[in-house]
mmCIF file of C-alpha atoms in Angstrom:
data_model
loop_
_atom_site.group_PDB
_atom_site.id
_atom_site.type_symbol
_atom_site.label_atom_id
_atom_site.label_comp_id
_atom_site.label_asym_id
_atom_site.label_seq_id
_atom_site.Cartn_x
_atom_site.Cartn_y
_atom_site.Cartn_z
ATOM 1 C CA MET A 113 -24.027 -10.026 -4.597
ATOM 2 C CA ALA A 114 -25.047 -7.045 -2.465
ATOM 3 C CA GLU A 115 -26.923 -4.126 -3.981
ATOM 4 C CA PRO A 116 -25.667 -0.508 -3.754
ATOM 5 C CA GLY A 117 -25.672 0.758 -0.178
ATOM 6 C CA VAL A 118 -25.621 -2.732 1.356
ATOM 7 C CA ALA A 119 -22.569 -3.621 3.442
ATOM 8 C CA LEU A 120 -20.276 -6.229 1.979
ATOM 9 C CA ASP A 121 -19.009 -9.163 4.004
ATOM 10 C CA ALA A 122 -15.320 -10.094 4.103
ATOM 11 C CA ALA A 123 -15.596 -12.748 1.380
ATOM 12 C CA GLN A 124 -17.376 -10.366 -1.002
ATOM 13 C CA ARG A 125 -14.804 -7.636 -0.444
ATOM 14 C CA ALA A 126 -11.939 -10.071 -1.015
ATOM 15 C CA ALA A 127 -13.568 -11.404 -4.192
ATOM 16 C CA LEU A 128 -13.906 -7.874 -5.553
ATOM 17 C CA GLN A 129 -10.297 -7.081 -4.749
ATOM 18 C CA TRP A 130 -9.186 -10.195 -6.590
ATOM 19 C CA GLN A 131 -11.347 -9.212 -9.575
ATOM 20 C CA VAL A 132 -9.805 -5.746 -9.751
ATOM 21 C CA CYS A 133 -6.348 -7.330 -9.467
ATOM 22 C CA PHE A 134 -7.071 -9.514 -12.496
ATOM 23 C CA TRP A 135 -8.666 -6.616 -14.399
ATOM 24 C CA SER A 136 -5.448 -4.644 -13.885
ATOM 25 C CA GLY A 137 -3.637 -6.964 -16.285
ATOM 26 C CA GLU A 138 -0.658 -7.095 -13.897
ATOM 27 C CA ALA A 139 -1.383 -10.321 -12.011
ATOM 28 C CA GLY A 140 1.426 -12.841 -12.356
ATOM 29 C CA GLU A 141 1.859 -16.468 -11.391
ATOM 30 C CA ALA A 142 2.326 -15.611 -7.727
ATOM 31 C CA GLU A 143 -0.951 -13.729 -7.622
ATOM 32 C CA GLN A 144 -2.696 -16.601 -9.392
ATOM 33 C CA ARG A 145 -1.391 -19.098 -6.850
ATOM 34 C CA ALA A 146 -2.414 -16.866 -3.949
ATOM 35 C CA PHE A 147 -5.885 -16.476 -5.464
ATOM 36 C CA GLU A 148 -6.277 -20.228 -5.856
ATOM 37 C CA ALA A 149 -5.243 -20.727 -2.210
ATOM 38 C CA TRP A 150 -7.791 -18.125 -1.106
ATOM 39 C CA LEU A 151 -10.499 -19.743 -3.207
ATOM 40 C CA ALA A 152 -9.839 -23.186 -1.713
ATOM 41 C CA ALA A 153 -9.586 -21.980 1.876
ATOM 42 C CA ASP A 154 -13.313 -21.469 2.472
ATOM 43 C CA GLU A 155 -16.511 -22.394 0.683
ATOM 44 C CA ALA A 156 -17.743 -18.839 1.337
ATOM 45 C CA HIS A 157 -14.867 -17.576 -0.819
ATOM 46 C CA ARG A 158 -15.917 -19.767 -3.726
ATOM 47 C CA ARG A 159 -19.570 -18.709 -3.418
ATOM 48 C CA ALA A 160 -18.610 -15.008 -3.321
ATOM 49 C CA TRP A 161 -16.415 -15.406 -6.403
ATOM 50 C CA GLU A 162 -19.070 -17.283 -8.376
ATOM 51 C CA ARG A 163 -21.728 -14.696 -7.514
ATOM 52 C CA LEU A 164 -19.413 -11.896 -8.578
ATOM 53 C CA GLN A 165 -18.791 -13.571 -11.920
ATOM 54 C CA ARG A 166 -22.535 -13.855 -12.520
ATOM 55 C CA ALA A 167 -23.075 -10.205 -11.536
ATOM 56 C CA GLY A 168 -20.231 -9.031 -13.755
ATOM 57 C CA GLY A 169 -21.071 -11.180 -16.746
ATOM 58 C CA ARG A 170 -21.119 -8.292 -19.170
ATOM 59 C CA LEU A 171 -17.531 -7.373 -18.382
ATOM 60 C CA GLN A 172 -16.388 -10.994 -18.355
ATOM 61 C CA ALA A 173 -17.753 -11.336 -21.876
ATOM 62 C CA LEU A 174 -15.381 -8.687 -23.245
ATOM 63 C CA PRO A 175 -12.676 -9.946 -25.618
ATOM 64 C CA GLY A 176 -9.631 -11.300 -23.806
ATOM 65 C CA GLY A 177 -7.225 -8.628 -22.604
ATOM 66 C CA VAL A 178 -9.519 -5.634 -23.132
ATOM 67 C CA ALA A 179 -9.996 -4.897 -19.428
ATOM 68 C CA GLY A 180 -6.287 -5.255 -18.715
ATOM 69 C CA THR A 181 -5.383 -2.997 -21.628
ATOM 70 C CA VAL A 182 -7.738 -0.293 -20.404
ATOM 71 C CA LEU A 183 -6.424 -0.445 -16.856
ATOM 72 C CA ARG A 184 -2.836 -0.175 -18.026
ATOM 73 C CA ALA A 185 -3.594 3.336 -19.289
ATOM 74 C CA THR A 186 -1.276 6.072 -18.069
ATOM 75 C CA ALA A 187 -1.658 7.444 -14.546
ATOM 76 C CA GLY A 188 -3.758 10.509 -13.783
ATOM 77 C CA GLY A 189 -6.779 11.649 -15.769
ATOM 78 C CA GLY A 190 -6.322 9.064 -18.518
ATOM 79 C CA ARG A 191 -6.333 6.191 -16.027
ATOM 80 C CA ARG A 192 -9.381 7.567 -14.216
ATOM 81 C CA ARG A 193 -11.275 7.964 -17.488
ATOM 82 C CA ALA A 194 -10.399 4.366 -18.347
ATOM 83 C CA LEU A 195 -11.657 3.164 -14.980
ATOM 84 C CA ARG A 196 -14.940 5.003 -15.442
ATOM 85 C CA ALA A 197 -15.271 3.388 -18.857
ATOM 86 C CA LEU A 198 -14.848 -0.041 -17.295
ATOM 87 C CA LEU A 199 -17.589 0.759 -14.786
ATOM 88 C CA LEU A 200 -19.924 1.598 -17.653
ATOM 89 C CA LEU A 201 -19.014 -1.657 -19.385
ATOM 90 C CA ALA A 202 -19.781 -3.566 -16.190
ATOM 91 C CA GLY A 203 -23.197 -1.909 -15.914
ATOM 92 C CA ALA A 204 -24.815 0.621 -13.638
ATOM 93 C CA GLY A 205 -25.539 -1.893 -10.866
ATOM 94 C CA GLY A 206 -24.281 -5.298 -9.787
ATOM 95 C CA ALA A 207 -20.511 -5.649 -10.053
ATOM 96 C CA ALA A 208 -19.931 -2.027 -11.069
ATOM 97 C CA SER A 209 -21.539 -0.579 -7.943
ATOM 98 C CA LEU A 210 -19.682 -3.008 -5.712
ATOM 99 C CA VAL A 211 -16.278 -2.492 -7.304
ATOM 100 C CA ARG A 212 -16.428 1.196 -6.411
ATOM 101 C CA GLU A 213 -16.327 0.151 -2.744
ATOM 102 C CA THR A 214 -13.172 -1.939 -2.940
ATOM 103 C CA PRO A 215 -9.828 -0.591 -1.693
ATOM 104 C CA ALA A 216 -8.137 -1.833 -4.882
ATOM 105 C CA TRP A 217 -10.448 0.264 -7.054
ATOM 106 C CA GLN A 218 -9.993 3.339 -4.858
ATOM 107 C CA LEU A 219 -6.224 2.978 -5.072
ATOM 108 C CA ALA A 220 -6.354 2.704 -8.852
ATOM 109 C CA ARG A 221 -8.329 5.968 -9.014
ATOM 110 C CA ALA A 222 -6.173 7.921 -6.562
ATOM 111 C CA ASP A 223 -5.062 11.418 -7.553
ATOM 112 C CA GLU A 224 -1.410 10.517 -7.024
ATOM 113 C CA ARG A 225 0.024 7.009 -6.907
ATOM 114 C CA THR A 226 3.318 5.189 -7.249
ATOM 115 C CA ALA A 227 4.086 1.756 -8.626
ATOM 116 C CA THR A 228 6.071 -0.861 -6.730
ATOM 117 C CA GLY A 229 9.638 0.389 -6.411
ATOM 118 C CA GLU A 230 8.760 3.928 -7.516
ATOM 119 C CA ARG A 231 9.303 7.119 -5.510
ATOM 120 C CA ARG A 232 7.759 10.466 -6.501
ATOM 121 C CA ASP A 233 8.083 14.088 -5.335
ATOM 122 C CA LEU A 234 4.903 16.192 -5.419
ATOM 123 C CA LEU A 235 4.193 19.921 -5.190
ATOM 124 C CA LEU A 236 0.750 20.261 -3.592
ATOM 125 C CA PRO A 237 -1.749 23.011 -4.512
ATOM 126 C CA ASP A 238 -0.890 25.136 -1.447
ATOM 127 C CA GLY A 239 2.872 24.961 -1.969
ATOM 128 C CA SER A 240 3.408 22.104 0.494
ATOM 129 C CA ARG A 241 5.643 19.283 -0.664
ATOM 130 C CA ALA A 242 5.150 15.544 -0.415
ATOM 131 C CA THR A 243 7.206 12.502 -1.341
ATOM 132 C CA LEU A 244 5.373 9.246 -2.009
ATOM 133 C CA ASN A 245 7.163 5.984 -1.325
ATOM 134 C CA THR A 246 6.709 2.678 -3.149
ATOM 135 C CA ALA A 247 3.168 1.404 -3.868
ATOM 136 C CA SER A 248 1.498 4.433 -2.311
ATOM 137 C CA ALA A 249 -1.688 6.324 -3.143
ATOM 138 C CA LEU A 250 -2.814 9.805 -2.150
ATOM 139 C CA ASP A 251 -6.056 11.697 -2.772
ATOM 140 C CA LEU A 252 -6.128 15.498 -2.477
ATOM 141 C CA ARG A 253 -9.106 17.663 -1.468
ATOM 142 C CA PHE A 254 -7.968 21.287 -1.277
ATOM 143 C CA ASP A 255 -10.667 23.990 -1.277
ATOM 144 C CA ALA A 256 -11.488 27.333 0.346
ATOM 145 C CA SER A 257 -11.875 25.815 3.812
ATOM 146 C CA GLN A 258 -9.496 22.868 4.011
ATOM 147 C CA ARG A 259 -6.283 21.232 2.897
ATOM 148 C CA LEU A 260 -7.089 17.538 3.059
ATOM 149 C CA ALA A 261 -4.923 14.656 1.875
ATOM 150 C CA ARG A 262 -6.072 11.032 2.107
ATOM 151 C CA LEU A 263 -3.289 8.459 2.333
ATOM 152 C CA LEU A 264 -5.021 5.357 0.976
ATOM 153 C CA ALA A 265 -1.980 3.088 1.090
ATOM 154 C CA GLY A 266 1.773 3.164 1.468
ATOM 155 C CA GLU A 267 3.907 5.965 2.858
ATOM 156 C CA VAL A 268 4.347 9.716 2.463
ATOM 157 C CA PHE A 269 6.689 12.402 3.782
ATOM 158 C CA ILE A 270 5.122 15.892 3.934
ATOM 159 C CA THR A 271 6.568 19.366 4.465
ATOM 160 C CA THR A 272 3.685 21.776 4.985
ATOM 161 C CA ALA A 273 3.666 25.338 3.670
ATOM 162 C CA ALA A 274 2.278 28.385 5.468
ATOM 163 C CA ASP A 275 -1.280 29.168 4.397
ATOM 164 C CA ALA A 276 -2.582 32.735 4.195
ATOM 165 C CA ALA A 277 -6.164 31.536 4.694
ATOM 166 C CA HIS A 278 -5.139 29.562 7.805
ATOM 167 C CA ARG A 279 -6.768 26.407 6.479
ATOM 168 C CA PRO A 280 -5.886 23.325 8.547
ATOM 169 C CA PHE A 281 -3.652 20.742 6.857
ATOM 170 C CA VAL A 282 -5.089 17.301 7.610
ATOM 171 C CA VAL A 283 -4.079 13.836 6.441
ATOM 172 C CA GLU A 284 -6.644 11.049 6.696
ATOM 173 C CA THR A 285 -5.590 7.402 6.802
ATOM 174 C CA PRO A 286 -7.658 4.245 7.386
ATOM 175 C CA ALA A 287 -6.787 4.592 11.092
ATOM 176 C CA GLY A 288 -7.837 8.223 11.593
ATOM 177 C CA ARG A 289 -6.811 11.867 11.112
ATOM 178 C CA VAL A 290 -3.500 13.657 11.571
ATOM 179 C CA GLN A 291 -3.448 17.476 11.630
ATOM 180 C CA ALA A 292 -0.171 19.235 10.975
ATOM 181 C CA LEU A 293 0.957 22.037 13.272
ATOM 182 C CA GLY A 294 3.713 23.635 11.186
ATOM 183 C CA THR A 295 5.318 20.376 10.338
ATOM 184 C CA ARG A 296 7.698 18.035 8.555
ATOM 185 C CA PHE A 297 6.273 14.587 9.177
ATOM 186 C CA ALA A 298 5.880 11.113 7.700
ATOM 187 C CA LEU A 299 3.006 8.645 7.737
ATOM 188 C CA ARG A 300 2.956 4.977 6.815
ATOM 189 C CA CYS A 301 -0.088 2.732 6.549
ATOM 190 C CA LEU A 302 0.555 -0.560 8.342
ATOM 191 C CA ASP A 303 -1.726 -3.607 8.350
ATOM 192 C CA ALA A 304 -4.246 -2.189 10.835
ATOM 193 C CA ALA A 305 -2.588 1.008 11.994
ATOM 194 C CA THR A 306 -0.745 4.146 10.922
ATOM 195 C CA ARG A 307 2.793 5.056 11.980
ATOM 196 C CA VAL A 308 3.475 8.792 12.429
ATOM 197 C CA GLN A 309 6.939 10.362 12.649
ATOM 198 C CA VAL A 310 7.489 14.074 13.345
ATOM 199 C CA PHE A 311 10.731 15.735 12.263
ATOM 200 C CA GLU A 312 9.767 19.378 12.808
ATOM 201 C CA GLY A 313 6.866 21.103 14.568
ATOM 202 C CA ALA A 314 4.091 18.842 15.832
ATOM 203 C CA VAL A 315 0.940 16.979 14.810
ATOM 204 C CA GLU A 316 -2.350 16.223 16.484
ATOM 205 C CA LEU A 317 -3.728 12.795 15.729
ATOM 206 C CA ARG A 318 -7.167 11.373 16.382
ATOM 207 C CA PRO A 319 -8.242 7.717 15.886
ATOM 208 C CA ARG A 320 -11.071 7.175 13.409
ATOM 209 C CA ASP A 321 -13.528 5.641 15.877
ATOM 210 C CA GLY A 322 -13.411 8.367 18.494
ATOM 211 C CA GLY A 323 -10.329 7.683 20.601
ATOM 212 C CA VAL A 324 -8.649 10.485 22.540
ATOM 213 C CA ALA A 325 -6.651 12.975 20.456
ATOM 214 C CA ARG A 326 -2.890 13.048 21.045
ATOM 215 C CA ARG A 327 -0.206 15.623 20.265
ATOM 216 C CA LEU A 328 3.132 14.352 18.986
ATOM 217 C CA ASP A 329 6.095 16.724 18.912
ATOM 218 C CA ALA A 330 9.246 16.761 16.828
ATOM 219 C CA GLY A 331 11.651 13.937 17.595
ATOM 220 C CA GLY A 332 8.931 11.398 18.321
ATOM 221 C CA GLN A 333 7.038 8.649 16.567
ATOM 222 C CA LEU A 334 4.118 6.398 17.397
ATOM 223 C CA SER A 335 1.513 4.130 15.858
ATOM 224 C CA PHE A 336 -2.251 4.387 16.229
ATOM 225 C CA ASP A 337 -5.219 2.393 15.000
ATOM 226 C CA ALA A 338 -8.910 3.189 14.637
ATOM 227 C CA THR A 339 -9.544 3.093 18.398
ATOM 228 C CA ALA A 340 -6.330 3.834 20.297
ATOM 229 C CA VAL A 341 -2.978 5.621 20.215
ATOM 230 C CA GLY A 342 0.247 3.833 21.118
ATOM 231 C CA ALA A 343 3.000 5.150 23.360
ATOM 232 C CA PRO A 344 5.451 7.605 21.749
ATOM 233 C CA GLU A 345 9.027 6.522 21.062
ATOM 234 C CA PRO A 346 12.209 8.319 19.961
ATOM 235 C CA LEU A 347 12.297 9.055 16.246
ATOM 236 C CA ASP A 348 13.953 6.436 14.024
ATOM 237 C CA GLU A 349 15.751 8.572 11.447
ATOM 238 C CA ALA A 350 16.714 5.486 9.434
ATOM 239 C CA ALA A 351 13.041 4.864 8.670
ATOM 240 C CA THR A 352 13.089 7.673 6.090
ATOM 241 C CA ALA A 353 16.232 6.455 4.315
ATOM 242 C CA TRP A 354 13.856 5.421 1.496
ATOM 243 C CA MET A 355 13.753 9.097 0.489
ATOM 244 C CA ARG A 356 17.412 8.698 -0.491
ATOM 245 C CA GLY A 357 16.743 5.363 -2.176
ATOM 246 C CA LEU A 358 18.227 3.346 0.686
ATOM 247 C CA LEU A 359 17.226 0.666 3.165
ATOM 248 C CA VAL A 360 19.199 0.979 6.415
ATOM 249 C CA ALA A 361 19.350 -2.023 8.747
ATOM 250 C CA GLU A 362 21.016 -2.295 12.137
ATOM 251 C CA ARG A 363 20.836 -5.829 13.477
ATOM 252 C CA MET A 364 17.414 -6.216 11.880
ATOM 253 C CA ARG A 365 15.828 -9.656 11.946
ATOM 254 C CA LEU A 366 16.065 -11.296 8.539
ATOM 255 C CA ASP A 367 12.309 -11.872 8.255
ATOM 256 C CA ASP A 368 11.678 -8.172 8.981
ATOM 257 C CA PHE A 369 14.372 -7.192 6.488
ATOM 258 C CA VAL A 370 12.894 -9.419 3.772
ATOM 259 C CA ALA A 371 9.397 -8.053 4.446
ATOM 260 C CA GLU A 372 10.696 -4.493 4.103
ATOM 261 C CA LEU A 373 12.644 -5.284 0.936
ATOM 262 C CA SER A 374 9.590 -6.972 -0.586
ATOM 263 C CA ARG A 375 7.789 -3.612 -0.617
ATOM 264 C CA TYR A 376 10.169 -2.474 -3.359
ATOM 265 C CA ARG A 377 9.943 -5.399 -5.779
ATOM 266 C CA ARG A 378 7.074 -6.925 -7.699
ATOM 267 C CA GLY A 379 5.908 -10.429 -6.911
ATOM 268 C CA VAL A 380 6.335 -12.405 -3.706
ATOM 269 C CA LEU A 381 9.454 -12.556 -1.529
ATOM 270 C CA ARG A 382 9.342 -14.933 1.438
ATOM 271 C CA CYS A 383 11.717 -15.798 4.285
ATOM 272 C CA ALA A 384 11.923 -19.355 5.610
ATOM 273 C CA PRO A 385 11.127 -19.593 9.359
ATOM 274 C CA THR A 386 14.368 -21.446 10.049
ATOM 275 C CA VAL A 387 16.478 -18.406 9.134
ATOM 276 C CA ALA A 388 14.044 -15.672 10.244
ATOM 277 C CA GLY A 389 16.104 -14.807 13.338
ATOM 278 C CA LEU A 390 19.392 -14.108 11.551
ATOM 279 C CA ARG A 391 20.513 -10.492 11.876
ATOM 280 C CA VAL A 392 21.189 -8.066 9.036
ATOM 281 C CA SER A 393 23.158 -4.811 9.194
ATOM 282 C CA GLY A 394 24.126 -2.455 6.409
ATOM 283 C CA VAL A 395 22.978 0.173 3.928
ATOM 284 C CA PHE A 396 21.302 -1.261 0.835
ATOM 285 C CA PRO A 397 20.259 0.394 -2.473
ATOM 286 C CA LEU A 398 16.545 -0.023 -3.141
ATOM 287 C CA ALA A 399 16.964 0.542 -6.870
ATOM 288 C CA ASP A 400 18.394 -2.974 -7.294
ATOM 289 C CA THR A 401 16.713 -5.461 -4.983
ATOM 290 C CA ASP A 402 18.321 -8.398 -6.811
ATOM 291 C CA ALA A 403 21.737 -7.014 -5.846
ATOM 292 C CA VAL A 404 20.557 -6.753 -2.236
ATOM 293 C CA LEU A 405 19.541 -10.413 -2.272
ATOM 294 C CA ARG A 406 22.921 -11.404 -3.715
ATOM 295 C CA SER A 407 24.666 -9.486 -0.940
ATOM 296 C CA LEU A 408 22.614 -11.388 1.650
ATOM 297 C CA VAL A 409 23.759 -14.696 0.197
ATOM 298 C CA ARG A 410 27.396 -13.566 0.344
ATOM 299 C CA ALA A 411 27.123 -12.380 3.959
ATOM 300 C CA LEU A 412 24.891 -15.054 5.512
ATOM 301 C CA PRO A 413 24.402 -18.840 5.166
ATOM 302 C CA LEU A 414 21.491 -18.407 2.761
ATOM 303 C CA ARG A 415 20.340 -19.295 -0.706
ATOM 304 C CA ILE A 416 17.628 -17.832 -2.927
ATOM 305 C CA THR A 417 15.239 -20.261 -4.615
ATOM 306 C CA ARG A 418 12.691 -19.393 -7.274
ATOM 307 C CA ALA A 419 9.217 -20.944 -7.122
ATOM 308 C CA THR A 420 8.049 -18.971 -10.171
ATOM 309 C CA ARG A 421 9.246 -15.935 -12.079
ATOM 310 C CA TRP A 422 7.559 -13.706 -9.476
ATOM 311 C CA TRP A 423 8.039 -15.820 -6.320
ATOM 312 C CA LEU A 424 11.404 -15.985 -4.518
ATOM 313 C CA ASN A 425 12.235 -17.694 -1.232
ATOM 314 C CA VAL A 426 15.112 -16.868 1.131
ATOM 315 C CA GLU A 427 16.191 -20.199 2.623
ATOM 316 C CA PRO A 428 19.086 -21.737 4.573
ATOM 317 C CA ALA A 429 22.106 -22.570 2.428
ATOM 318 C CA GLY A 430 21.823 -26.254 3.378
ATOM 319 C CA GLY A 431 18.470 -26.478 1.641
ATOM 320 C CA ARG A 432 16.217 -27.340 4.617
ATOM 321 C CA ALA A 433 13.584 -24.592 4.959
#
């Protein structure tokens, strides 16, 4: 595997993310099946995995379950201390140095994080307030010159407080930087972009790789990636219904609805292509995703099948997916 400071290729990064997933002790049957599919998809995947296992031999030799037990430590300082201990067990170089570069490891060490289905309100050091949505992670870097939050994954709603020192309030995401201008705003990390919604005040956003900065005022939303900013659109107020524990749909495609619902439940939830275009409308409680699925079956010609304990499929009622 690569030495410290050497860029990792896609297969190496994926192998490390899978390793951290297994170290977490939370991988179920669905994750195991997905890993096996990834491993079989490309010989480069298998080579990267085998090299990682050789590099991390010291950790792999630990008694069964030790790594998972350590990583299931409580959130916050205890979890971070446990993660540092695992790095020491893995060794100063090799796998340990590479794991530090993986997104999965960075998420596990975030200052603030939520589990799947969890929502958390935060009071930030400057008096600003933030609400983290499901499976989200936020790092905070507040000092004498800056108020910096890094949204590593997921979604956050922020209400900024006035600052006597006039320090800028900036949120970094994988796509770039968003500076608040007296603001209530929300950010969500998408696959390769960030969605920004402004409810009060304005923000200035700048793509990571040097695109042109753009101001977005209250009542608007847009998405931007590392190189470009999309066109602004009217604000979708329903997109923050999650803060009230709700999922609001108005003639939403079923595949989009299932993808959104899957963010709030552990395991895998899939929609068969043959029913993807059905439309869903309603207000659904996110605290009970099983009840939401039952309501879909009552309202639409659907059935729910179970591949494993953690893998559900939404299929046509007639049984032909």
